[in-house]
PDB file of C-alpha atoms in Angstrom:
ATOM      1  CA  GLN A  18       0.000   0.000   0.000  1.00 68.00           C
ATOM      2  CA  ASP A  19       1.415   3.379  -1.015  1.00 75.00           C
ATOM      3  CA  LEU A  20       1.027   6.130   1.579  1.00 78.00           C
ATOM      4  CA  THR A  21       2.397   9.669   1.297  1.00 83.00           C
ATOM      5  CA  ALA A  22       3.066  12.000   4.228  1.00 85.00           C
ATOM      6  CA  ALA A  23       4.905  15.278   4.705  1.00 88.00           C
ATOM      7  CA  GLY A  24       8.249  15.021   6.478  1.00 90.00           C
ATOM      8  CA  VAL A  25      10.945  17.290   7.843  1.00 92.00           C
ATOM      9  CA  VAL A  26      14.677  16.943   7.247  1.00 93.00           C
ATOM     10  CA  VAL A  27      16.215  16.673  10.726  1.00 94.00           C
ATOM     11  CA  GLY A  28      19.670  15.369   9.797  1.00 93.00           C
ATOM     12  CA  ASP A  29      22.148  16.858   7.336  1.00 89.00           C
ATOM     13  CA  ASP A  30      22.824  13.302   6.096  1.00 89.00           C
ATOM     14  CA  GLY A  31      19.266  12.654   4.889  1.00 91.00           C
ATOM     15  CA  LEU A  32      17.379  11.789   8.075  1.00 94.00           C
ATOM     16  CA  VAL A  33      13.689  12.719   7.781  1.00 95.00           C
ATOM     17  CA  MET A  34      11.035  12.866  10.518  1.00 94.00           C
ATOM     18  CA  LEU A  35       7.392  12.160   9.702  1.00 91.00           C
ATOM     19  CA  PRO A  36       4.162  11.516  11.618  1.00 89.00           C
ATOM     20  CA  LEU A  37       4.117   8.050  13.186  1.00 87.00           C
ATOM     21  CA  ALA A  38       0.509   7.555  12.075  1.00 84.00           C
ATOM     22  CA  ILE A  39       1.757   6.956   8.525  1.00 82.00           C
ATOM     23  CA  LEU A  40       3.154   3.614   9.743  1.00 78.00           C
ATOM     24  CA  SER A  41      -0.256   2.491  10.900  1.00 66.00           C
ATOM     25  CA  PRO A  42      -1.095  -0.095  11.995  1.00 63.00           C
ATOM     26  CA  GLN A  43       1.666   0.249  14.534  1.00 64.00           C
ATOM     27  CA  LEU A  44       1.540  -3.478  15.199  1.00 64.00           C
ATOM     28  CA  VAL A  45       3.425  -4.173  11.955  1.00 72.00           C
ATOM     29  CA  PRO A  46       7.096  -4.886  12.792  1.00 73.00           C
ATOM     30  CA  ASP A  47       9.702  -2.448  11.459  1.00 73.00           C
ATOM     31  CA  ASP A  48      11.395  -5.176   9.397  1.00 75.00           C
ATOM     32  CA  GLN A  49       8.169  -5.642   7.419  1.00 75.00           C
ATOM     33  CA  MET A  50       8.079  -1.978   6.398  1.00 78.00           C
ATOM     34  CA  LYS A  51       9.624  -1.773   2.909  1.00 79.00           C
ATOM     35  CA  ASN A  52      10.195   0.480  -0.094  1.00 85.00           C
ATOM     36  CA  PHE A  53      10.352   3.911   1.502  1.00 90.00           C
ATOM     37  CA  LYS A  54      10.891   6.898  -0.789  1.00 90.00           C
ATOM     38  CA  ILE A  55      11.688  10.519  -0.052  1.00 91.00           C
ATOM     39  CA  ILE A  56      10.041  12.741  -2.639  1.00 88.00           C
ATOM     40  CA  ILE A  57      11.828  15.986  -3.484  1.00 88.00           C
ATOM     41  CA  PRO A  58       9.451  18.445  -5.197  1.00 86.00           C
ATOM     42  CA  SER A  59      10.559  20.846  -7.911  1.00 84.00           C
ATOM     43  CA  ASP A  60       9.038  23.949  -9.475  1.00 82.00           C
ATOM     44  CA  THR A  61      10.686  23.240 -12.835  1.00 86.00           C
ATOM     45  CA  GLU A  62      10.830  19.419 -13.193  1.00 85.00           C
ATOM     46  CA  ASP A  63       9.024  16.303 -12.072  1.00 85.00           C
ATOM     47  CA  GLU A  64       9.554  15.416  -8.450  1.00 87.00           C
ATOM     48  CA  THR A  65      12.581  13.243  -7.607  1.00 90.00           C
ATOM     49  CA  GLU A  66      12.196  10.016  -5.648  1.00 91.00           C
ATOM     50  CA  ILE A  67      15.075   8.929  -3.419  1.00 93.00           C
ATOM     51  CA  ASP A  68      15.208   5.442  -1.920  1.00 94.00           C
ATOM     52  CA  ALA A  69      15.063   5.433   1.882  1.00 94.00           C
ATOM     53  CA  THR A  70      14.929   3.027   4.801  1.00 91.00           C
ATOM     54  CA  LEU A  71      13.013   3.079   8.039  1.00 91.00           C
ATOM     55  CA  VAL A  72      15.338   4.016  10.896  1.00 91.00           C
ATOM     56  CA  GLY A  73      12.764   3.652  13.659  1.00 88.00           C
ATOM     57  CA  ARG A  74       9.732   5.011  15.414  1.00 86.00           C
ATOM     58  CA  ASP A  75       9.167   6.864  18.647  1.00 87.00           C
ATOM     59  CA  GLU A  76       5.697   6.228  20.051  1.00 83.00           C
ATOM     60  CA  ARG A  77       6.185   8.780  22.831  1.00 82.00           C
ATOM     61  CA  SER A  78       6.737  11.612  20.349  1.00 83.00           C
ATOM     62  CA  ASN A  79       4.489  10.119  17.665  1.00 85.00           C
ATOM     63  CA  ILE A  80       7.192  10.323  15.006  1.00 89.00           C
ATOM     64  CA  ALA A  81       8.913   7.944  12.628  1.00 90.00           C
ATOM     65  CA  LEU A  82      12.337   8.412  11.086  1.00 93.00           C
ATOM     66  CA  VAL A  83      13.461   7.423   7.608  1.00 93.00           C
ATOM     67  CA  LYS A  84      16.858   7.992   6.064  1.00 94.00           C
ATOM     68  CA  ALA A  85      17.924   8.372   2.460  1.00 94.00           C
ATOM     69  CA  ALA A  86      19.722   5.243   1.228  1.00 93.00           C
ATOM     70  CA  GLN A  87      22.537   7.377  -0.185  1.00 91.00           C
ATOM     71  CA  PRO A  88      24.155  10.160   1.875  1.00 88.00           C
ATOM     72  CA  GLN A  89      22.579  13.555   1.233  1.00 90.00           C
ATOM     73  CA  HIS A  90      23.680  17.101   1.943  1.00 89.00           C
ATOM     74  CA  TRP A  91      20.424  18.685   3.006  1.00 91.00           C
ATOM     75  CA  LYS A  92      20.032  21.539   5.425  1.00 92.00           C
ATOM     76  CA  ALA A  93      18.361  20.129   8.521  1.00 94.00           C
ATOM     77  CA  VAL A  94      15.788  21.806  10.722  1.00 95.00           C
ATOM     78  CA  HIS A  95      17.039  21.970  14.314  1.00 95.00           C
ATOM     79  CA  PHE A  96      14.324  22.195  16.943  1.00 94.00           C
ATOM     80  CA  VAL A  97      14.736  24.229  20.133  1.00 96.00           C
ATOM     81  CA  ASN A  98      12.960  23.787  23.446  1.00 92.00           C
ATOM     82  CA  ALA A  99      11.042  27.059  23.600  1.00 93.00           C
ATOM     83  CA  ARG A 100       7.546  27.252  25.044  1.00 90.00           C
ATOM     84  CA  PRO A 101       5.193  29.571  23.165  1.00 93.00           C
ATOM     85  CA  GLU A 102       3.030  32.067  25.054  1.00 94.00           C
ATOM     86  CA  ILE A 103      -0.674  32.802  24.695  1.00 95.00           C
ATOM     87  CA  GLY A 104      -1.106  35.409  21.938  1.00 95.00           C
ATOM     88  CA  GLN A 105       2.326  34.760  20.417  1.00 96.00           C
ATOM     89  CA  GLN A 106       2.465  34.595  16.627  1.00 96.00           C
ATOM     90  CA  LEU A 107       3.474  31.218  15.171  1.00 96.00           C
ATOM     91  CA  TYR A 108       4.422  30.399  11.604  1.00 95.00           C
ATOM     92  CA  SER A 109       4.308  27.019   9.916  1.00 92.00           C
ATOM     93  CA  ALA A 110       5.912  25.752   6.745  1.00 90.00           C
ATOM     94  CA  GLY A 111       4.302  22.723   5.162  1.00 88.00           C
ATOM     95  CA  ILE A 112       3.664  21.213   1.780  1.00 87.00           C
ATOM     96  CA  LEU A 113       0.566  20.821  -0.356  1.00 86.00           C
ATOM     97  CA  PRO A 114      -0.383  17.436  -1.876  1.00 86.00           C
ATOM     98  CA  LYS A 115       0.737  16.111  -5.256  1.00 83.00           C
ATOM     99  CA  ASP A 116      -2.372  17.378  -7.084  1.00 84.00           C
ATOM    100  CA  ALA A 117      -1.328  20.886  -5.982  1.00 84.00           C
ATOM    101  CA  GLY A 118       2.217  20.332  -7.239  1.00 83.00           C
ATOM    102  CA  TYR A 119       3.818  19.722  -3.824  1.00 85.00           C
ATOM    103  CA  LYS A 120       4.000  23.501  -3.380  1.00 86.00           C
ATOM    104  CA  THR A 121       5.244  25.017  -0.138  1.00 86.00           C
ATOM    105  CA  ARG A 122       2.554  26.320   2.200  1.00 88.00           C
ATOM    106  CA  VAL A 123       3.242  28.956   4.877  1.00 91.00           C
ATOM    107  CA  ASP A 124       0.657  29.927   7.484  1.00 92.00           C
ATOM    108  CA  SER A 125       0.613  32.296  10.441  1.00 94.00           C
ATOM    109  CA  GLU A 126      -1.594  31.921  13.509  1.00 94.00           C
ATOM    110  CA  SER A 127      -1.661  33.053  17.144  1.00 95.00           C
ATOM    111  CA  VAL A 128      -1.412  30.772  20.163  1.00 95.00           C
ATOM    112  CA  SER A 129      -4.864  30.512  21.784  1.00 95.00           C
ATOM    113  CA  ALA A 130      -4.241  27.823  24.448  1.00 94.00           C
ATOM    114  CA  ILE A 131      -1.578  25.468  25.730  1.00 92.00           C
ATOM    115  CA  LEU A 132      -2.830  22.048  26.805  1.00 91.00           C
ATOM    116  CA  ARG A 133      -1.023  19.974  29.419  1.00 86.00           C
ATOM    117  CA  GLY A 134      -0.406  16.261  29.122  1.00 81.00           C
ATOM    118  CA  PRO A 135       2.318  13.719  28.422  1.00 76.00           C
ATOM    119  CA  VAL A 136       2.916  15.514  25.122  1.00 71.00           C
ATOM    120  CA  PRO A 137       1.852  19.158  25.503  1.00 77.00           C
ATOM    121  CA  GLU A 138      -0.276  20.563  22.703  1.00 85.00           C
ATOM    122  CA  VAL A 139      -0.549  24.123  21.482  1.00 89.00           C
ATOM    123  CA  MET A 140      -3.863  25.344  20.110  1.00 90.00           C
ATOM    124  CA  THR A 141      -3.968  28.195  17.625  1.00 91.00           C
ATOM    125  CA  ASP A 142      -6.712  30.503  16.414  1.00 91.00           C
ATOM    126  CA  GLY A 143      -6.640  28.848  12.990  1.00 84.00           C
ATOM    127  CA  PRO A 144      -5.064  25.984  11.065  1.00 82.00           C
ATOM    128  CA  LEU A 145      -1.306  25.697  10.764  1.00 85.00           C
ATOM    129  CA  GLY A 146       0.448  24.527   7.590  1.00 79.00           C
ATOM    130  CA  GLY A 147      -0.913  20.988   7.508  1.00 83.00           C
ATOM    131  CA  VAL A 148       0.227  17.756   9.097  1.00 86.00           C
ATOM    132  CA  GLY A 149       3.989  17.397   9.015  1.00 87.00           C
ATOM    133  CA  ALA A 150       4.579  21.150   8.919  1.00 90.00           C
ATOM    134  CA  VAL A 151       7.342  22.682  11.005  1.00 93.00           C
ATOM    135  CA  VAL A 152       6.152  25.315  13.482  1.00 94.00           C
ATOM    136  CA  PHE A 153       8.326  28.377  14.100  1.00 95.00           C
ATOM    137  CA  ASN A 154       7.990  31.027  16.791  1.00 95.00           C
ATOM    138  CA  ASP A 155       8.349  34.757  16.138  1.00 93.00           C
ATOM    139  CA  LYS A 156      12.135  34.417  16.665  1.00 94.00           C
ATOM    140  CA  GLN A 157      12.318  32.050  13.665  1.00 94.00           C
ATOM    141  CA  GLU A 158      13.124  29.084  15.933  1.00 96.00           C
ATOM    142  CA  ALA A 159      11.667  25.674  15.053  1.00 95.00           C
ATOM    143  CA  ILE A 160       9.593  24.767  18.119  1.00 94.00           C
ATOM    144  CA  GLY A 161       7.122  22.142  16.921  1.00 91.00           C
ATOM    145  CA  PHE A 162       5.683  19.792  14.362  1.00 88.00           C
ATOM    146  CA  VAL A 163       2.021  19.592  13.298  1.00 89.00           C
ATOM    147  CA  GLN A 164       0.761  16.148  14.316  1.00 85.00           C
ATOM    148  CA  PRO A 165      -2.277  14.284  12.939  1.00 82.00           C
ATOM    149  CA  ALA A 166      -5.135  13.038  15.105  1.00 74.00           C
ATOM    150  CA  THR A 167      -5.769  10.078  12.772  1.00 73.00           C
ATOM    151  CA  LEU A 168      -4.052   8.132   9.995  1.00 71.00           C
ATOM    152  CA  ASN A 169      -6.293   9.840   7.446  1.00 77.00           C
ATOM    153  CA  GLU A 170      -5.049  13.260   8.603  1.00 79.00           C
ATOM    154  CA  ALA A 171      -1.436  12.058   8.271  1.00 78.00           C
ATOM    155  CA  LEU A 172      -1.825  11.287   4.587  1.00 79.00           C
ATOM    156  CA  LEU A 173      -0.614  14.020   2.267  1.00 78.00           C
ATOM    157  CA  ASP A 174      -2.447  12.621  -0.765  1.00 74.00           C
ATOM    158  CA  ARG A 175      -5.961  11.610   0.294  1.00 63.00           C
ATOM    159  CA  PRO A 176      -8.203  10.248  -2.468  1.00 55.00           C
ATOM    160  CA  ASP A 177     -11.306  10.738  -0.305  1.00 54.00           C
ATOM    161  CA  GLU A 178     -10.584  14.452   0.044  1.00 50.00           C
ATOM    162  CA  ALA A 179     -10.109  14.873  -3.712  1.00 42.00           C
ATOM    163  CA  MET A 180     -13.442  13.152  -4.309  1.00 34.00           C
ATOM    164  CA  GLN A 181     -15.236  15.394  -1.811  1.00 38.00           C
ATOM    165  CA  GLN A 182     -13.833  18.514  -3.453  1.00 38.00           C
ATOM    166  CA  GLY A 183     -14.714  17.351  -6.957  1.00 35.00           C
ATOM    167  CA  ARG A 184     -11.129  16.816  -8.024  1.00 35.00           C
ATOM    168  CA  GLY A 185     -11.192  13.015  -8.145  1.00 36.00           C
ATOM    169  CA  GLY A 186     -12.619  10.694 -10.678  1.00 33.00           C
TER     170      GLY A 186
END
């Protein structure tokens, strides 16, 4: 089954973080997960697919890690431990699905609430840049990652959504 999700480069050598939900069901052993690809979009050419392997998953953080099969020289996003404040402006950089050309999406919202729990959540007054988007504070520091609530939300290319919006056939 082919599933596509947005990811974030977190290692200069080609390590990419993505929502753990994409590896659902989580009962499938890592060694049975095969044929990972990292898709590099382009404004001038077709997207490039790079072979990758599953490095692991972290259920506590709800992330999975894949790594390009060949060493890469990508600029990684480095997250900082900075707690946002109510009313603070946040910015997110995500990606649109394939039928929108994998274009970059940037959104800006204000923090409306901070929820406590094992993994704290930040609520905003509107939607951030989609699941898998990096969240930046007003100091341009990467402070978060937009997580999905369900597997369906984790999927970048969702046939059901295209059908509902009249784009599918």
